[in-house]
Amino acid sequence: MDNHFWSRRRDRDTSATSVAVIGLGRFGGALAVELARSGTEVLGVDANEDIVQSLNGVLTHVVRADSTRQAALDQLGIADFDRVVVGIGSDIQASILTTSLLKRMGVRSVWAKAISEQHGLILEQLGIEHVIFPEADMGRRVAHLVRGQMLDYVEFDRDLVVAKTTAPSEIVGRTLEESAVRRRHGVTIVKIKAADGEWHAAGASSVVGEGDTLIVIGPVARTERFAALQ
C-alpha cells in the first residue's frame, strides 16, 4: 500500500469531489466506474482480489481490504472522503458491520445498498440517511415502462415522476397554452425535443410538432395517462 498516497489524500483540498466505494460487485462496480468516468476521485475497496485487479487502472485507486476492520478503514483514510458508498449486498453482516464502523468514525455522508426491507431498516436504525434499494427501484421503473407508452421514467417521490414520452396527436401543431396540458391532464411539459434534435425549454408559446419527444413531470397516474394518449 502506497503510504505516500494516503498521507497526500489527507492533505487534499477538501472542496474536491471524492467518493470511496466499498464493495465492487455489479452495483458498486458500475457506480464506481461511472463516477470515475465523470472525473470524480474514486477509491474502490473490495475483499476479492480478482475484482480489484479487474478495476486496476479504471478507478483512481482500488485496493483489496476487509472493510469490517476499523484498522483497515483507518489506513485507507476513509473518513477523509466526501462520500462513502457501501455497495455490499450479498453479505448482510459485512454490510452492517461496515456501515456501523463508518458512522462510528464520523464519516460525513454514507450511502448504503440494501437488498431487503429488513436490511434497509437496520441501516436506517444505524443512522444511514441514504439507503439504496437498486433492485426494487429498477423493478418499479421497468414496470412502469413495460405497461405504458413512456420512453423513460424517473421517480422522485412517492407521487412525483419525470417521464420521457412522444407527443400525443391531440397537442401536435398547437402551443402549450392552446392545448392546456396542465389544466386538462394535470402534468407539466418542461422540455421539448424537436426535429432538430435539440432539447428546448417548454413555454406557453412553444409549439409541439409531430414526433416531438417531451419531458413531462407530474403525479404517477396522471403522467401515465398522458403518455398513453398517443
PDB file of C-alpha atoms in Angstrom, residues 46-56 62-65:
ATOM      1  CA  ASP A  46     -13.251  -4.949  -2.162  1.00  0.00           C
ATOM      2  CA  ALA A  47     -12.185  -8.164  -0.428  1.00  0.00           C
ATOM      3  CA  ASN A  48     -11.934 -10.045  -3.740  1.00  0.00           C
ATOM      4  CA  GLU A  49      -8.511  -9.794  -5.380  1.00  0.00           C
ATOM      5  CA  ASP A  50      -9.851 -10.672  -8.846  1.00  0.00           C
ATOM      6  CA  ILE A  51     -12.353  -7.811  -8.731  1.00  0.00           C
ATOM      7  CA  VAL A  52      -9.674  -5.418  -7.511  1.00  0.00           C
ATOM      8  CA  GLN A  53      -7.339  -6.411 -10.341  1.00  0.00           C
ATOM      9  CA  SER A  54     -10.101  -6.035 -12.940  1.00  0.00           C
ATOM     10  CA  LEU A  55     -10.632  -2.392 -11.927  1.00  0.00           C
ATOM     11  CA  ASN A  56      -6.968  -1.501 -11.594  1.00  0.00           C
ATOM     12  CA  VAL A  62      -8.524   0.383  -5.965  1.00  0.00           C
ATOM     13  CA  VAL A  63      -7.395  -1.818  -3.077  1.00  0.00           C
ATOM     14  CA  ARG A  64      -8.147  -5.171  -1.502  1.00  0.00           C
ATOM     15  CA  ALA A  65      -9.171  -4.742   2.123  1.00  0.00           C
TER      16      ALA A  65
END
